[in-house]
Amino acid sequence: MKKYLNKVLLVFVAVGVMASCKKITDDINISPNQPVNLSTGYALTSAIQYLGGTGGGNNTTNINSAAGELYSQYLAETFYNNESRFALAQYDYQGYYTGPLTDLQQIINFNTDEATKNKATTLAFGSNANQIASARILKAFIFLTITDRWGDIPYSEALKGNKNLNAKFDAQKDIYTDLFKELTEAQAQFDGGASLSGDILFGGDNTKWIHWANSLRAIMALRLSKVDPTTGSAEFKKAVAAGLMTSNEDNATYSYLGEQNNENPFFGNYRSRYDYAVSGIVVDKLQANDDPRLPVYAQPTSTGTYAGLPYATAGTDLGKYKIGNRNVGDGTFRPGNISQIGIAYSNQSSPTTWTSYAQVLFAQAEAAHLGWIPGGDATAATLYNQGITASLTQNGVEAGDVAAYLAKPGVVFNATTAVAQIITQKWLANYLGNGWESWAEYRRTGFPVLLDPVPTALNADKHIPRRQQYPQTESQLNQKNYQEVIARQGPDALSTHVWWDK
């Protein structure tokens, strides 16, 4: 019987081998965890989701990470306050490179290589052009964030895999030049082919991608307002002509879910730690003009009022404040005497907006004031009011309350204080969306007026940092290029200014 069964088994295997037309050993060296064909739609989802981040809110490669919100003084830390006091100097950007940037470069490579580009479309992830264009735009957004945080960074020699493990640092000026080119070419690259799959940012809407790319170009152009206004003005005009965001429907908004694997980072933090409260600076600026966004941005205290935690409160001073917490059972807050982040911004599925229509309107208002686009201060005033309206509407404020707010003496546009007003309102509109962007605008303009210097700061000069220090891996493993960049850019210190920060 055993002999018979062995014979039957042998025949079965032989038939199977002949039917498959390949040797049994053909698959031995193929990893089941590394498919031959890249799932480009999933790679796009992965890149976007990485930037949204999950967990405690302190992942510094999240676009809306707590570190960016602290540098912009939207939030104040409660029990652990080293970050708001600038004790943490070195931040690691490797996660950007090994995570979303690698994903996006693979999308571009897979859709460009003649050997694989047809597979990218037959797998129904969108036309080659649409996949490449969206990946280029998201790459540019990430590189813009990195260079604005660290200054000169690995760029032209980055993402080469094992071909170059010690990439040189490109000058920020050169990076900006190439990012303008990338965004310009990418927004013109979309075609009428199959729409994107895996696009959890814009749902495969090419027009929204195009508007975002051009809006990023305008934002970048304003960075040059002091270091190279001629180029900035020219690039801003090109961006406007190509088409900016046109409504809140165009907002680059990341949507979290009502489940722990993809939840709002601040909800994850409030589940157990309560590390952040709304800063006193935010509450004071909102209360100064009876801003209707206050109950949206902040939770009331136990007395039904709103009170921010003074920025960088440290030591025994913290004992004066009772920090509320969340009742895990029903998701509500137990109020203390300090306001925590409002439910609209800290609930499990609360979305976050990386780039908003309001932000783009304020950018145009400043450009009009600078004379970069026609209309002068009359146009600047109109765009300024439209920016405020867009932000208030985005936060659920009714039309009548919008009109009342615009009429407030402290809100009405004044040409003599135009930049201060525009940037302060942009800062309010960017609340807990992209703190890195607000920090960049503060460095460029000096507005809004923040606490600076910070009396309890632990950095050398106690001022708000002008950049972040390179990760330790660069000085240890990329020493030659590291020495070259600090010789060119300046000391690897928080006080060193990046190229456009004049």
Coordinates of C-alpha atoms in Angstrom, one line a residue:
M1 CA 0.0 0.0 0.0
K2 CA 2.8 2.4 0.9
K3 CA 4.5 1.6 -2.4
Y4 CA 1.3 2.3 -4.3
L5 CA 0.7 5.6 -2.6
N6 CA 4.3 6.7 -3.3
K7 CA 3.7 5.9 -7.0
V8 CA 0.5 7.9 -7.1
L9 CA 2.3 10.8 -5.4
L10 CA 5.1 10.7 -7.9
V11 CA 2.7 10.8 -10.8
F12 CA 0.8 13.7 -9.2
V13 CA 4.0 15.7 -8.8
A14 CA 5.1 14.9 -12.3
V15 CA 1.8 16.1 -13.8
G16 CA 1.9 19.2 -11.7
V17 CA 5.4 20.0 -12.9
M18 CA 4.6 19.4 -16.6
A19 CA 1.4 21.5 -16.2
S20 CA 3.3 24.4 -14.8
C21 CA 6.0 24.3 -17.5
K22 CA 8.7 25.2 -15.0
K23 CA 11.0 23.5 -12.6
I24 CA 10.1 23.1 -9.0
T25 CA 13.3 25.0 -8.1
D26 CA 12.3 28.1 -10.1
D27 CA 10.5 29.7 -7.1
I28 CA 13.1 28.9 -4.4
N29 CA 14.8 32.3 -4.7
I30 CA 11.7 34.4 -5.0
S31 CA 10.5 36.0 -1.8
P32 CA 6.7 35.9 -1.3
N33 CA 7.0 39.1 0.7
Q34 CA 8.6 41.1 -2.2
P35 CA 6.3 40.9 -5.2
V36 CA 7.8 41.3 -8.6
N37 CA 5.3 44.0 -9.6
L38 CA 5.1 47.1 -7.4
S39 CA 1.6 48.0 -6.2
T40 CA 2.0 51.7 -7.0
G41 CA -1.4 52.6 -5.7
Y42 CA -0.6 51.1 -2.3
A43 CA 2.8 52.9 -2.4
L44 CA 1.0 56.2 -2.8
T45 CA -1.4 55.4 0.0
S46 CA 1.6 54.5 2.2
A47 CA 3.4 57.7 1.5
I48 CA 0.4 59.9 2.3
Q49 CA -0.5 57.9 5.4
Y50 CA 3.1 58.2 6.7
L51 CA 2.9 62.0 6.6
G52 CA -0.4 61.9 8.4
G53 CA 1.1 59.7 11.1
T54 CA -0.6 58.0 14.0
G55 CA 0.0 57.6 17.7
G56 CA 1.1 60.1 20.3
G57 CA 1.4 63.3 18.1
N58 CA 5.1 63.6 18.7
N59 CA 6.4 61.9 15.5
T60 CA 8.5 64.7 14.1
T61 CA 8.1 63.5 10.5
N62 CA 4.4 63.9 10.7
I63 CA 3.4 67.0 8.8
N64 CA 1.3 68.1 11.7
S65 CA 3.7 66.8 14.4
A66 CA 3.6 68.3 17.8
A67 CA 7.1 69.7 17.4
G68 CA 6.0 71.9 14.5
E69 CA 3.0 73.1 16.4
L70 CA 5.2 73.8 19.5
Y71 CA 7.7 75.8 17.4
S72 CA 4.8 77.9 16.1
Q73 CA 3.5 78.2 19.7
Y74 CA 0.0 76.9 18.9
L75 CA 0.4 74.5 21.8
A76 CA 2.1 74.5 25.2
E77 CA 3.5 71.3 26.7
T78 CA 2.3 70.2 30.1
F79 CA 4.3 67.6 32.0
Y80 CA 7.2 67.1 29.7
N81 CA 8.2 70.4 28.3
N82 CA 11.8 70.0 26.9
E83 CA 10.6 70.3 23.3
S84 CA 8.9 73.7 23.8
R85 CA 12.0 74.8 25.6
F86 CA 14.2 73.8 22.7
A87 CA 16.3 71.2 24.6
L88 CA 15.9 68.8 21.7
A89 CA 18.3 70.1 19.0
Q90 CA 18.8 67.1 16.7
Y91 CA 15.9 65.7 14.7
D92 CA 16.2 62.7 12.4
Y93 CA 15.0 63.1 8.8
Q94 CA 15.9 59.6 7.8
G95 CA 12.3 58.5 8.1
Y96 CA 11.3 60.8 5.3
Y97 CA 13.9 59.3 3.0
T98 CA 13.4 55.6 3.8
G99 CA 9.6 55.9 4.0
P100 CA 7.5 58.2 1.8
L101 CA 10.3 59.5 -0.5
T102 CA 11.4 56.0 -1.3
D103 CA 7.8 54.9 -2.0
L104 CA 7.3 57.9 -4.3
Q105 CA 10.5 57.4 -6.2
Q106 CA 9.6 53.8 -6.8
I107 CA 6.3 54.9 -8.3
I108 CA 8.1 57.2 -10.6
N109 CA 10.7 54.5 -11.6
F110 CA 8.0 51.8 -12.1
N111 CA 6.0 54.1 -14.4
T112 CA 9.0 55.3 -16.3
D113 CA 10.9 52.0 -16.9
E114 CA 9.9 50.5 -20.3
A115 CA 10.0 47.1 -18.7
T116 CA 7.4 47.9 -16.1
K117 CA 5.4 50.9 -17.2
N118 CA 2.7 48.8 -18.9
K119 CA 2.2 46.7 -15.7
A120 CA 1.6 49.9 -13.8
T121 CA -1.4 50.7 -15.8
T122 CA -2.8 47.2 -16.3
L123 CA -2.8 46.9 -12.5
A124 CA -5.4 49.7 -12.5
F125 CA -3.4 52.3 -10.4
G126 CA -3.9 55.1 -12.9
S127 CA -2.3 56.2 -16.1
N128 CA 1.5 56.4 -16.1
A129 CA 1.4 60.2 -16.4
N130 CA -1.1 60.7 -13.5
Q131 CA 0.9 58.4 -11.2
I132 CA 4.2 60.1 -12.0
A133 CA 2.8 63.6 -11.6
S134 CA 1.2 63.0 -8.2
A135 CA 4.3 61.3 -7.0
R136 CA 6.5 64.3 -8.1
I137 CA 4.2 66.7 -6.4
L138 CA 4.1 64.8 -3.1
K139 CA 7.9 64.4 -3.3
A140 CA 8.3 68.2 -3.7
F141 CA 6.0 68.9 -0.7
I142 CA 8.1 66.6 1.5
F143 CA 11.4 68.0 0.3
L144 CA 10.1 71.5 0.8
T145 CA 9.3 70.5 4.4
I146 CA 12.7 69.0 5.0
T147 CA 14.8 71.8 3.5
D148 CA 12.8 74.5 5.4
R149 CA 13.5 72.6 8.6
W150 CA 17.2 71.8 8.1
G151 CA 18.4 74.1 5.3
D152 CA 20.9 72.4 2.9
I153 CA 20.0 68.7 2.7
P154 CA 20.7 65.6 0.6
Y155 CA 18.7 66.0 -2.5
S156 CA 20.2 65.4 -6.0
E157 CA 22.2 62.3 -4.8
A158 CA 19.4 61.0 -2.5
L159 CA 17.1 58.1 -3.2
K160 CA 19.8 56.2 -5.2
G161 CA 19.7 53.1 -2.9
N162 CA 23.0 51.3 -2.6
K163 CA 24.5 53.3 -5.5
N164 CA 25.2 56.2 -3.1
L165 CA 25.1 55.7 0.6
N166 CA 26.8 59.0 1.3
A167 CA 24.8 61.7 -0.5
K168 CA 26.2 65.2 -0.7
F169 CA 24.2 68.2 0.8
D170 CA 22.6 70.4 -1.9
A171 CA 22.4 74.2 -1.3
Q172 CA 18.9 75.2 -0.4
K173 CA 18.9 77.8 -3.2
D174 CA 19.5 75.0 -5.7
I175 CA 16.8 72.8 -4.1
Y176 CA 14.3 75.5 -4.4
T177 CA 15.2 76.0 -8.1
D178 CA 14.6 72.3 -8.8
L179 CA 11.4 72.1 -6.8
F180 CA 10.0 75.0 -8.8
K181 CA 10.8 73.0 -11.9
E182 CA 9.4 69.7 -10.5
L183 CA 6.1 71.3 -9.5
T184 CA 5.8 73.2 -12.8
E185 CA 6.4 70.1 -14.9
A186 CA 4.3 67.8 -12.7
Q187 CA 1.1 69.9 -12.7
A188 CA 1.3 70.0 -16.5
Q189 CA 1.8 66.2 -16.7
F190 CA -1.6 65.0 -15.8
D191 CA -3.5 63.5 -18.7
G192 CA -7.0 62.3 -19.4
G193 CA -6.1 58.7 -18.7
A194 CA -7.2 56.5 -15.8
S195 CA -7.6 58.3 -12.5
L196 CA -5.3 57.5 -9.5
S197 CA -5.9 54.6 -7.3
G198 CA -4.8 54.7 -3.6
D199 CA -5.1 58.5 -3.5
I200 CA -6.4 59.1 0.0
L201 CA -5.6 62.8 -0.2
F202 CA -7.6 64.0 -3.2
G203 CA -9.6 60.9 -4.2
G204 CA -8.0 60.7 -7.6
D205 CA -9.1 64.3 -8.6
N206 CA -6.4 65.5 -11.0
T207 CA -7.6 69.1 -10.8
K208 CA -7.0 69.2 -7.0
W209 CA -3.5 67.9 -7.4
I210 CA -2.8 70.6 -10.0
H211 CA -4.2 73.4 -7.8
W212 CA -2.1 72.1 -4.9
A213 CA 1.1 72.0 -6.9
N214 CA 0.6 75.6 -8.1
S215 CA -0.3 76.7 -4.6
L216 CA 2.9 75.2 -3.2
R217 CA 4.8 77.1 -5.9
A218 CA 3.2 80.4 -4.7
I219 CA 4.0 79.5 -1.1
M220 CA 7.6 78.8 -2.0
A221 CA 7.9 82.0 -4.1
L222 CA 7.0 84.1 -1.0
R223 CA 9.8 82.5 0.9
L224 CA 12.1 84.4 -1.5
S225 CA 10.6 87.8 -0.6
K226 CA 13.8 89.0 1.1
V227 CA 16.5 86.8 -0.3
D228 CA 15.5 87.0 -4.0
P229 CA 12.3 89.0 -4.6
T230 CA 12.9 89.1 -8.4
T231 CA 12.7 85.4 -8.7
G232 CA 10.0 85.1 -6.1
S233 CA 7.8 87.6 -8.0
A234 CA 8.3 85.8 -11.3
E235 CA 7.5 82.4 -9.9
F236 CA 4.5 83.7 -8.0
K237 CA 3.0 85.1 -11.2
K238 CA 3.6 81.8 -13.0
A239 CA 1.9 79.9 -10.2
V240 CA -1.2 82.2 -10.3
A241 CA -1.4 81.9 -14.1
A242 CA -1.3 78.1 -13.9
G243 CA -4.2 78.0 -11.3
L244 CA -4.2 78.0 -7.5
M245 CA -6.8 76.6 -5.1
T246 CA -10.2 78.0 -5.7
S247 CA -12.3 76.9 -2.7
N248 CA -12.1 75.0 0.6
E249 CA -13.0 71.9 -1.5
D250 CA -9.4 72.1 -2.9
N251 CA -7.8 71.9 0.6
A252 CA -5.0 69.3 1.0
T253 CA -6.8 67.6 3.9
Y254 CA -5.7 64.3 5.5
S255 CA -8.6 62.4 6.9
Y256 CA -8.1 60.2 10.0
L257 CA -10.4 57.3 10.8
G258 CA -12.3 56.3 13.9
E259 CA -9.9 53.4 14.7
Q260 CA -6.6 53.2 16.4
N261 CA -4.4 52.3 13.4
N262 CA -5.1 55.6 11.7
E263 CA -6.3 58.0 14.2
N264 CA -5.7 61.7 14.9
P265 CA -2.3 61.9 16.7
F266 CA -3.6 64.2 19.4
F267 CA -6.4 61.9 20.2
G268 CA -3.8 59.1 20.6
N269 CA -1.9 61.4 23.0
Y270 CA -5.0 62.4 25.0
R271 CA -5.9 58.8 25.5
S272 CA -3.4 58.6 28.3
R273 CA -0.8 61.3 28.4
Y274 CA -2.3 64.8 28.1
D275 CA 1.0 66.3 26.9
Y276 CA -0.5 69.3 25.2
A277 CA -2.8 72.2 25.9
V278 CA -3.7 75.2 23.8
S279 CA -1.1 77.9 24.3
G280 CA -2.0 81.2 26.0
I281 CA -0.8 83.0 22.9
V282 CA -3.5 81.4 20.8
V283 CA -6.3 82.0 23.3
D284 CA -5.2 85.6 23.9
K285 CA -5.1 86.4 20.1
L286 CA -8.5 84.8 19.6
Q287 CA -10.1 86.6 22.6
A288 CA -8.7 90.0 21.6
N289 CA -11.1 90.1 18.6
D290 CA -13.9 87.9 20.0
D291 CA -12.9 85.3 17.3
P292 CA -15.6 82.7 16.7
R293 CA -13.0 80.0 16.1
L294 CA -12.1 80.0 19.8
P295 CA -14.7 77.3 20.8
V296 CA -13.6 75.3 17.8
Y297 CA -9.9 75.5 18.5
A298 CA -10.1 75.0 22.3
Q299 CA -12.1 73.1 24.9
P300 CA -13.7 75.1 27.8
T301 CA -12.3 74.9 31.3
S302 CA -14.3 73.6 34.3
T303 CA -15.8 77.0 34.7
G304 CA -16.9 77.2 31.0
T305 CA -14.3 79.8 30.1
Y306 CA -11.2 79.5 27.9
A307 CA -7.7 79.7 29.3
G308 CA -4.4 78.9 27.5
L309 CA -1.4 77.4 29.1
P310 CA 1.5 80.0 29.1
Y311 CA 4.1 78.8 26.5
A312 CA 7.1 76.9 27.9
T313 CA 5.7 76.8 31.5
A314 CA 8.2 74.8 33.5
G315 CA 9.1 73.7 37.0
T316 CA 6.9 74.5 40.0
D317 CA 4.8 76.9 37.9
L318 CA 3.1 73.9 36.3
G319 CA 1.6 73.1 39.7
K320 CA -0.8 76.0 39.4
Y321 CA -2.6 74.4 36.5
K322 CA -5.0 71.5 36.5
I323 CA -4.8 69.8 33.1
G324 CA -8.1 68.1 32.1
N325 CA -8.2 64.7 30.6
R326 CA -10.4 62.5 28.4
N327 CA -13.0 60.1 29.8
V328 CA -12.1 57.0 27.7
G329 CA -15.5 55.5 28.2
D330 CA -17.5 58.2 26.3
G331 CA -14.7 60.2 24.6
T332 CA -15.5 63.4 26.4
F333 CA -13.1 65.7 28.3
R334 CA -12.9 66.2 32.1
P335 CA -12.2 69.9 32.1
G336 CA -9.5 71.4 34.2
N337 CA -8.5 75.1 34.5
I338 CA -6.6 75.0 31.2
S339 CA -8.1 74.6 27.8
Q340 CA -7.1 71.5 25.8
I341 CA -7.3 71.1 22.1
G342 CA -10.8 71.4 20.7
I343 CA -12.7 68.3 19.7
A344 CA -12.8 69.4 16.0
Y345 CA -9.0 69.1 16.1
S346 CA -8.4 66.2 18.6
N347 CA -11.2 63.7 18.1
Q348 CA -10.2 60.3 16.8
S349 CA -11.3 61.0 13.2
S350 CA -10.7 64.8 13.2
P351 CA -9.0 65.7 9.9
T352 CA -6.0 67.9 9.5
T353 CA -5.3 70.3 6.6
W354 CA -1.7 70.6 5.3
T355 CA -2.4 73.4 2.8
S356 CA -5.6 75.4 2.8
Y357 CA -7.5 77.7 0.5
A358 CA -7.3 80.3 3.2
Q359 CA -3.5 80.0 3.4
V360 CA -3.3 80.5 -0.4
L361 CA -5.6 83.6 -0.3
F362 CA -3.4 85.1 2.4
A363 CA -0.3 84.4 0.2
Q364 CA -2.0 86.3 -2.7
A365 CA -2.9 89.1 -0.3
E366 CA 0.8 89.5 0.6
A367 CA 1.8 89.3 -3.0
A368 CA -0.6 92.1 -3.9
H369 CA 0.7 94.2 -1.1
L370 CA 4.3 93.6 -2.3
G371 CA 3.3 94.5 -5.9
W372 CA 3.9 91.1 -7.2
I373 CA 0.4 90.8 -8.6
P374 CA -1.8 93.7 -9.8
G375 CA -4.2 95.7 -7.6
G376 CA -2.0 96.9 -4.7
D377 CA -3.5 97.2 -1.3
A378 CA -7.1 97.4 -2.5
T379 CA -6.7 93.9 -3.9
A380 CA -4.7 92.9 -0.8
A381 CA -7.6 93.9 1.4
T382 CA -10.1 91.9 -0.7
L383 CA -7.9 88.8 -0.6
Y384 CA -7.3 89.2 3.1
N385 CA -11.0 89.3 3.8
Q386 CA -11.5 86.3 1.6
G387 CA -8.8 84.4 3.4
I388 CA -10.5 85.1 6.8
T389 CA -13.8 84.1 5.4
A390 CA -12.4 80.8 4.0
S391 CA -10.9 80.0 7.4
L392 CA -14.0 80.8 9.4
T393 CA -16.2 78.9 6.9
Q394 CA -13.8 75.9 7.1
N395 CA -14.3 75.9 10.9
G396 CA -18.1 76.0 10.7
V397 CA -18.7 79.7 11.4
E398 CA -22.0 81.0 10.1
A399 CA -22.1 83.9 7.5
G400 CA -23.5 86.4 10.0
D401 CA -20.7 85.8 12.5
V402 CA -18.1 86.0 9.6
A403 CA -19.4 89.5 8.7
A404 CA -19.3 90.6 12.3
Y405 CA -15.8 89.4 12.8
L406 CA -14.6 91.2 9.6
A407 CA -15.9 94.4 11.0
K408 CA -13.9 94.2 14.2
P409 CA -11.5 97.2 14.5
G410 CA -8.6 94.8 15.2
V411 CA -9.4 92.8 12.1
V412 CA -10.2 95.5 9.5
F413 CA -7.3 95.6 6.9
N414 CA -4.8 98.4 7.4
A415 CA -2.2 99.0 4.7
T416 CA 0.4 100.3 7.1
T417 CA 0.3 97.0 9.1
A418 CA -0.6 94.8 6.2
V419 CA 2.1 92.1 6.5
A420 CA 1.6 91.7 10.3
Q421 CA -2.2 91.4 9.8
I422 CA -1.9 89.0 6.9
I423 CA 0.6 86.6 8.5
T424 CA -1.2 86.7 11.9
Q425 CA -4.4 85.7 10.2
K426 CA -2.6 83.1 8.2
W427 CA -1.1 81.7 11.4
L428 CA -4.6 81.5 13.0
A429 CA -5.9 79.8 9.9
N430 CA -3.1 77.2 9.9
Y431 CA -3.9 76.1 13.5
L432 CA -2.8 72.5 14.0
G433 CA -2.5 71.7 10.3
N434 CA 1.1 72.3 9.3
G435 CA 3.1 73.8 12.1
W436 CA 6.3 73.6 10.1
E437 CA 4.8 76.0 7.6
S438 CA 3.8 78.5 10.2
W439 CA 7.3 78.3 11.8
A440 CA 8.8 79.0 8.3
E441 CA 6.5 82.1 7.9
Y442 CA 7.5 83.3 11.3
R443 CA 11.2 83.1 10.5
R444 CA 10.6 84.9 7.2
T445 CA 8.5 87.7 8.5
G446 CA 8.7 87.9 12.3
F447 CA 5.0 87.5 12.6
P448 CA 2.8 86.8 14.4
V449 CA 4.3 88.2 17.6
L450 CA 5.3 85.2 19.6
L451 CA 7.1 84.7 22.9
D452 CA 10.7 85.3 21.8
P453 CA 13.1 84.9 23.5
V454 CA 11.6 82.2 25.7
P455 CA 12.7 82.8 29.3
T456 CA 12.7 79.2 30.3
A457 CA 14.4 78.0 27.1
L458 CA 17.3 75.5 27.3
N459 CA 19.1 76.4 24.1
A460 CA 22.0 78.8 24.1
D461 CA 20.4 82.0 23.0
K462 CA 16.8 81.2 24.2
H463 CA 15.4 82.3 20.9
I464 CA 13.0 80.4 18.7
P465 CA 15.2 78.1 16.6
R466 CA 16.0 79.2 13.0
R467 CA 16.6 75.6 11.9
Q468 CA 17.1 72.1 13.3
Q469 CA 20.4 70.3 13.7
Y470 CA 21.3 67.4 11.4
P471 CA 20.8 63.8 12.7
Q472 CA 23.9 62.3 14.4
T473 CA 24.2 59.8 11.6
E474 CA 25.4 62.5 9.2
S475 CA 28.3 63.6 11.4
Q476 CA 29.2 60.0 12.1
L477 CA 28.6 58.2 8.8
N478 CA 28.7 61.0 6.2
Q479 CA 31.5 63.0 7.7
K480 CA 33.1 64.5 4.6
N481 CA 29.8 65.9 3.2
Y482 CA 28.8 67.0 6.7
Q483 CA 31.9 69.0 7.1
E484 CA 31.4 70.6 3.7
V485 CA 27.8 71.7 4.5
I486 CA 28.6 73.3 7.8
A487 CA 31.5 75.1 6.2
R488 CA 29.1 76.5 3.6
Q489 CA 25.8 77.0 5.6
G490 CA 27.2 77.7 9.0
P491 CA 27.4 75.9 12.3
D492 CA 25.1 72.9 12.8
A493 CA 23.2 74.9 15.4
L494 CA 19.6 76.0 16.1
S495 CA 20.6 79.6 15.7
T496 CA 22.0 79.2 12.1
H497 CA 19.7 80.8 9.5
V498 CA 18.7 78.9 6.4
W499 CA 19.3 80.5 3.0
W500 CA 15.9 82.4 2.6
D501 CA 15.8 83.5 6.3
K502 CA 17.2 87.1 6.1

